[in-house]
Amino acid sequence: MREFDYARADSPRQAVSTHGRSEQAAYLAGGTTLLDLVKIDIMRPDQVVDINRLDLNQIETLNDGRTRIGALVTNTALARDDRIKNEYAVLSEALLSGATTQLRNKATTAGNVMQRVRCPYFRDGVSSCNKREPGSGCAAIKGHNRSVHAVLGTSEQCIATHPSDMCVAMAAIGATVTVEGPDGQRDIGFLDFHLLPGDTPEREHALKPGELITHVTLDAPLENSRSGYLKLRDRASYQFALASSAVIVTLEGDTITNARVALGGVGTKPWRALEAEKALKGQKIGEASFTHAAGIAFKGATPYAHNAFKIPLGQQAIVRNLTTLTAQEDRRTS
Amino acid sequence: MSDSIIGAGPKRIDGQRKVTGAAPYAADHHPDNMAYGYGVFSTIARGTVTGLDLDAARQSPGVIDIFHHDHFPELHRSPSSMAQGNKVEETRLPFEDNQVHYEGQFVALVVADTFENARAAARKVGVSYQRDDNAIANLDQGVKAHGTQKGQGNHERGDAAGNFDGAAHSIDVTYTTPVENHNPMEMHASVASWEGDRLTIFESSQGVVQQRGALSKIFGIPQEHIRVESPFIGSGFGSKLWMWPHAVAVSAAAREIGRPVQLVVPRQQMFTTTGHRPETRQRMRLATDERGRLVSLRHESINTTSFTDQYVETCGSVTKSLYSCPNLLVSHETTRVNRGTPTSMRAPGAAPGLFALESAIDEMALAAGVDPLEFRMNNYATRDESQDLDFSSNHIREATEKAAEKFGWQDRNPEVGSMRDGHEIIGYGMAACNWEAIKRECEARVSLRADGTAYVTCATQDIGTGTYTIIAQTVSELTGLPLEKITVRLGDTSYPKGPISGGSWTTATTLPAIAAATREAIKELKGYATGEKGDFAGVDSDSDSLTFENGQLTHDGQSVDYVDVLKGQKLASADGHAHTQGADDKYSYRSFGAHFVEVRWDPGISNLRVSRVVSAIDVGRVINSMTARNQVEGAIVMGLGMAHFEATEYDARNGRPVNNNYAEYVVPVHADQPPEVDVILLDYPDLAFNEFGARGIGEIGITGMAAAVANAVYHATGKRIRDLPIFKEKLMENVPEVQSA
Ligand SMILES: Cc1cc2nc3c(=O)[nH]c(=O)nc-3n(C[C@H](O)[C@H](O)[C@H](O)COP(=O)(O)OP(=O)(O)OC[C@H]3O[C@@H](n4cnc5c(N)ncnc54)[C@H](O)[C@@H]3O)c2cc1C
Ligand code: SF4
């Protein structure tokens, strides 16, 4: 562990000014990503700004029907919130499928959005890794790439998945990330927040240096929709998704009037499957239309030596999730 | 024996100290002025250290010294003999030279005033290497590059090859198992301090006596000058049986700097420098006659070993004697790879070996058109044909029948994929389990004290299995003292020599010694009672009419509490010491059992889970029903981890371990526990083995589990998985082909 300066901020303004525009400074929320990576010498901040005292702990319903979540709301608090459970079941389920109780008690909303990749070559500090050391190459592409590597949105430079479950639900729901920075406040659309690796895998998100996430605001829930999160992995708990799906649907009789599909564990960012959604709209519920849409979601997917199974697995995550949500006996409305 | 405490299920006597945090584990010891060590570990799997840049690290706060191959005291190797009591698995000493044989090998040790400073400085050490690009990353590469060498434990009888061709039914199949790591919760840790040329070391160890012997050889000092203490261990599963390089490094460092030094092995290096279960490849050739009787059985295995040492995983150890077969061949070979030295992991040999054997038996039964249960019943051996000995006690048929009945095997529709429940396809599978019963030499001391308590010492260890408790039960049984009045001290070389906690032999080895020492103490007590000043002066102390029961000495209707005997003569205690011997070779001593497993495969989401396990185990007499059951249940869960989760993955290009952490190396969690686990303990005392009739229970439960799961998976899916673990992609359809890199 290297030495760094530590400062505690009492207001967003103060946090931003302490942080400055430095690339070497880091905000500290729950610490479950940051401290882990500092301890293994992968993140090396020289200034840590502790934001835990900021008053960003509320979950509020706005007049326009949207729900505004403070950056420091913990994953546990968010998942257990009644409004979230009732109106955004997919988000509550996604959160509860992640990590463990202990971690969720510490992990925050902003920290979860900002969590880093789990790629072992990124974390070993030795292998070539364009994310850690731009231009050094990507050890994963021809290395071991079974569980935390993507088949969608990959590039020749990086194939690591974005590991979050929460973000997959948010991608499906639609959201806005509000940030405060040296140049003032601004909003970033959720789908624009995480960046594809492309040729710059070291750039993971749309924040400018020093910008602090203050809120994530969820779009108003789709009326009369039902939603759910399905996470597939090796063991039954405490593992990142091999493939997951967040699905929101509205029905009229047996016809799908609206659908939102997002994927986890398979993409280099929380993956919204817009084409699959289009394919579902107006279709009768049933295996044929679900399978068809799932196929579309994985069109153009690139398998690597050990993760090719994620292509059929991801499709299964979509089909089963839709099947369960649209089953007669389980027509939950949320 | 109905109200006997032997066989009852009292709670662990050390349980409260453990759950309240009062039990000190190795790294909880902080002698005065203690410094901290942190390793620098090789980042290549094969090559040479050509330079060390220590400037930045030396200037780092709190650094006391940095050890490496050019700055380390000259030590000696241990001959590594278990019989001599100095076995180590990795014989090469740390910093012996500048060669690198595996990634994660110690290349330097930084010692500083705090843990944080040591770690920070270790990160600043610059190491340059001459990388050898021919690192051998796995078994296939090893065999290709330099073939194999012969291992031990081989066996041949009859003519297996000659009776294979032309047999009515036969199979020729190959199984593989990956590297597994023990991953005990508690890290390996050492705290070493010297006083002159006397060394005290706290270690998380399954074998303090062997470690003392090895340190004595390595440092060239008398054993009496070394004290190894390991009162509590956060489990080991075999990885803590033998001392690893970190303990040598930290002991040397402590002597050099003249301060105690503590070192905790980081989790990453628990995957590299403290042993592992090696990778295996096992070819099975079996043949039967028309009626499904085995006529030929060959089990030929290769396992990976390191470039520094020869470790043989004796996969065929059980194959020699479980089934009756006149023509049989078991052979073990090894091949060298650039990994650390492997070591025993819970049920070494048998765990991977029975995956192959019990899967192959399932395949053989199918090929012969016989139900797998019936096939086993028809072929189980009635005596040990490999040693030409009777079994001391073998109830495998009863175990199999009992478990089958409880499980509901008769409801199994043999047709593949025929049993369904909603989205899920149900599969039933079974496998035998088996483990050798071993008993070793042991010493122990028991004092019956004038304050009404007993004090018991033995330099064995309780690795979490309940050894403290069963020893107290034994003393209680013989003295009538309640458990609360019995203090048991283990895990310290200043006590009489006890066995390593491994091989499932602790119970069978220690209890006879404890009992003998207790009897010696009672004898001494009787001597005092019948002596000149005694209550029974003049009575023959050996006479049957002088009895000791429930703390009372009785003769001729007159009773005296033993405390009064001692107090009356102003004596502190009556002491007994015993030295008992290992098992004889009159019989083949083994434990037996059978697992029945239900799996559920949901093809719509490619999810496999183990939903039900019924196991019946014959381990002789059960000493503590609670801890015994706990051992089997734990082994079952570990076995299902072996079956479908666990594998240490190495990058094939350079031998780098990839998933060397608790997040990516997948072990079962609570949510993976089968909803129903039913353990039947047959409880037939094996009195030919020892007076308690107990054979030990730590390992047998994991053997056969992976095969039972794989057999159930076949029944559900029609897919025969011969390569562990049973990852979902091996069962999925439509996985796109990818050109391998
Ligand atoms: C063993 C383990 C298992 C896990 N399993 C899962 C899982 O299954 N599913 C899953 O989704 N996640 C999982 N996680 C990840 C976990 O969800 C994240 O670590 C957590 O959400 C991060 O939140 P935090 O508050 O602790 O962030 P921190 O560690 O405090 O911060 C993370 C990053 O975000 C930055 N940051 C924090 N707050 C702000 C802000 N307000 N504005 C700008 N930047 C900010 C920090 O500087 C840092 O770079 C797991 C983590 C661990 C350690
Ligand atoms: S996949 Fe990305 S994070 Fe992993 S090694 Fe390649 S560049 Fe680095």
mmCIF file of C-alpha atoms in Angstrom, chain B residues 355-457:
data_model
loop_
_atom_site.group_PDB
_atom_site.id
_atom_site.type_symbol
_atom_site.label_atom_id
_atom_site.label_comp_id
_atom_site.label_asym_id
_atom_site.label_seq_id
_atom_site.Cartn_x
_atom_site.Cartn_y
_atom_site.Cartn_z
ATOM 1 C CA PHE B 355 -13.837 -39.978 -9.261
ATOM 2 C CA ALA B 356 -12.269 -42.090 -11.997
ATOM 3 C CA LEU B 357 -12.947 -45.509 -10.523
ATOM 4 C CA GLU B 358 -16.542 -44.926 -9.488
ATOM 5 C CA SER B 359 -17.388 -43.165 -12.744
ATOM 6 C CA ALA B 360 -15.817 -46.025 -14.656
ATOM 7 C CA ILE B 361 -17.763 -48.576 -12.617
ATOM 8 C CA ASP B 362 -20.927 -46.728 -13.622
ATOM 9 C CA GLU B 363 -19.876 -46.811 -17.271
ATOM 10 C CA MET B 364 -18.932 -50.466 -16.969
ATOM 11 C CA ALA B 365 -22.266 -51.358 -15.396
ATOM 12 C CA LEU B 366 -24.087 -49.646 -18.243
ATOM 13 C CA ALA B 367 -21.935 -51.377 -20.829
ATOM 14 C CA ALA B 368 -22.700 -54.698 -19.175
ATOM 15 C CA GLY B 369 -26.378 -53.853 -18.955
ATOM 16 C CA VAL B 370 -26.521 -54.063 -15.166
ATOM 17 C CA ASP B 371 -27.953 -51.551 -12.685
ATOM 18 C CA PRO B 372 -25.000 -49.681 -11.133
ATOM 19 C CA LEU B 373 -26.096 -50.601 -7.618
ATOM 20 C CA GLU B 374 -26.455 -54.255 -8.459
ATOM 21 C CA PHE B 375 -23.166 -54.170 -10.337
ATOM 22 C CA ARG B 376 -21.378 -52.985 -7.240
ATOM 23 C CA MET B 377 -23.093 -55.513 -5.016
ATOM 24 C CA ASN B 378 -21.979 -58.244 -7.397
ATOM 25 C CA ASN B 379 -18.395 -57.068 -7.491
ATOM 26 C CA TYR B 380 -17.500 -55.657 -4.064
ATOM 27 C CA ALA B 381 -14.527 -57.543 -2.676
ATOM 28 C CA THR B 382 -15.029 -59.686 0.412
ATOM 29 C CA ARG B 383 -11.349 -59.643 1.307
ATOM 30 C CA ASP B 384 -8.394 -57.453 0.407
ATOM 31 C CA GLU B 385 -7.068 -59.215 -2.663
ATOM 32 C CA SER B 386 -4.146 -56.828 -3.002
ATOM 33 C CA GLN B 387 -2.671 -57.816 0.358
ATOM 34 C CA ASP B 388 -4.247 -61.221 0.598
ATOM 35 C CA LEU B 389 -5.754 -60.268 3.941
ATOM 36 C CA ASP B 390 -9.203 -60.277 5.451
ATOM 37 C CA PHE B 391 -10.774 -56.920 6.149
ATOM 38 C CA SER B 392 -10.948 -56.239 9.875
ATOM 39 C CA SER B 393 -14.569 -55.165 9.434
ATOM 40 C CA ASN B 394 -16.374 -54.389 6.206
ATOM 41 C CA HIS B 395 -20.037 -53.431 6.041
ATOM 42 C CA ILE B 396 -20.123 -51.884 2.610
ATOM 43 C CA ARG B 397 -23.049 -53.976 1.430
ATOM 44 C CA GLU B 398 -25.152 -52.954 4.374
ATOM 45 C CA ALA B 399 -24.086 -49.331 3.933
ATOM 46 C CA THR B 400 -25.031 -49.427 0.276
ATOM 47 C CA GLU B 401 -28.362 -51.077 0.942
ATOM 48 C CA LYS B 402 -29.290 -48.760 3.792
ATOM 49 C CA ALA B 403 -28.430 -45.636 1.851
ATOM 50 C CA ALA B 404 -30.192 -46.934 -1.268
ATOM 51 C CA GLU B 405 -33.336 -47.602 0.677
ATOM 52 C CA LYS B 406 -33.376 -44.255 2.420
ATOM 53 C CA PHE B 407 -32.628 -42.510 -0.857
ATOM 54 C CA GLY B 408 -35.280 -44.348 -2.833
ATOM 55 C CA TRP B 409 -33.004 -45.829 -5.469
ATOM 56 C CA GLN B 410 -35.685 -48.329 -6.438
ATOM 57 C CA ASP B 411 -37.756 -45.414 -7.793
ATOM 58 C CA ARG B 412 -35.033 -44.588 -10.275
ATOM 59 C CA ASN B 413 -36.138 -44.914 -13.870
ATOM 60 C CA PRO B 414 -32.888 -46.008 -15.516
ATOM 61 C CA GLU B 415 -33.700 -44.288 -18.777
ATOM 62 C CA VAL B 416 -31.579 -41.169 -19.253
ATOM 63 C CA GLY B 417 -33.501 -37.917 -18.810
ATOM 64 C CA SER B 418 -36.709 -39.687 -17.912
ATOM 65 C CA MET B 419 -37.321 -38.113 -14.514
ATOM 66 C CA ARG B 420 -38.591 -34.566 -14.561
ATOM 67 C CA ASP B 421 -39.963 -31.947 -12.226
ATOM 68 C CA GLY B 422 -41.060 -28.672 -13.816
ATOM 69 C CA HIS B 423 -38.149 -27.193 -15.718
ATOM 70 C CA GLU B 424 -35.728 -29.618 -14.149
ATOM 71 C CA ILE B 425 -34.486 -33.014 -15.188
ATOM 72 C CA ILE B 426 -33.627 -35.206 -12.234
ATOM 73 C CA GLY B 427 -30.704 -37.587 -12.174
ATOM 74 C CA TYR B 428 -29.819 -40.226 -9.603
ATOM 75 C CA GLY B 429 -26.271 -41.401 -9.152
ATOM 76 C CA MET B 430 -24.321 -43.403 -6.654
ATOM 77 C CA ALA B 431 -20.745 -44.214 -5.817
ATOM 78 C CA ALA B 432 -18.861 -46.128 -3.188
ATOM 79 C CA CYS B 433 -16.534 -44.339 -0.821
ATOM 80 C CA ASN B 434 -13.485 -45.788 0.795
ATOM 81 C CA TRP B 435 -10.497 -44.848 2.909
ATOM 82 C CA GLU B 436 -7.682 -46.677 4.564
ATOM 83 C CA ALA B 437 -7.725 -46.835 8.359
ATOM 84 C CA ILE B 438 -4.348 -46.029 9.824
ATOM 85 C CA LYS B 439 -3.082 -45.995 13.370
ATOM 86 C CA ARG B 440 0.313 -44.653 14.359
ATOM 87 C CA GLU B 441 2.623 -44.465 17.283
ATOM 88 C CA CYS B 442 1.586 -41.958 19.954
ATOM 89 C CA GLU B 443 2.536 -40.681 23.368
ATOM 90 C CA ALA B 444 0.348 -38.896 25.883
ATOM 91 C CA ARG B 445 0.346 -37.772 29.490
ATOM 92 C CA VAL B 446 -2.583 -37.608 31.877
ATOM 93 C CA SER B 447 -2.567 -36.125 35.366
ATOM 94 C CA LEU B 448 -5.366 -36.669 37.856
ATOM 95 C CA ARG B 449 -4.999 -33.663 40.085
ATOM 96 C CA ALA B 450 -5.773 -33.030 43.697
ATOM 97 C CA ASP B 451 -8.123 -30.203 42.777
ATOM 98 C CA GLY B 452 -10.452 -32.720 41.176
ATOM 99 C CA THR B 453 -9.478 -32.004 37.614
ATOM 100 C CA ALA B 454 -7.555 -33.871 34.982
ATOM 101 C CA TYR B 455 -4.859 -32.383 32.774
ATOM 102 C CA VAL B 456 -4.078 -34.061 29.500
ATOM 103 C CA THR B 457 -1.295 -33.322 27.036
#
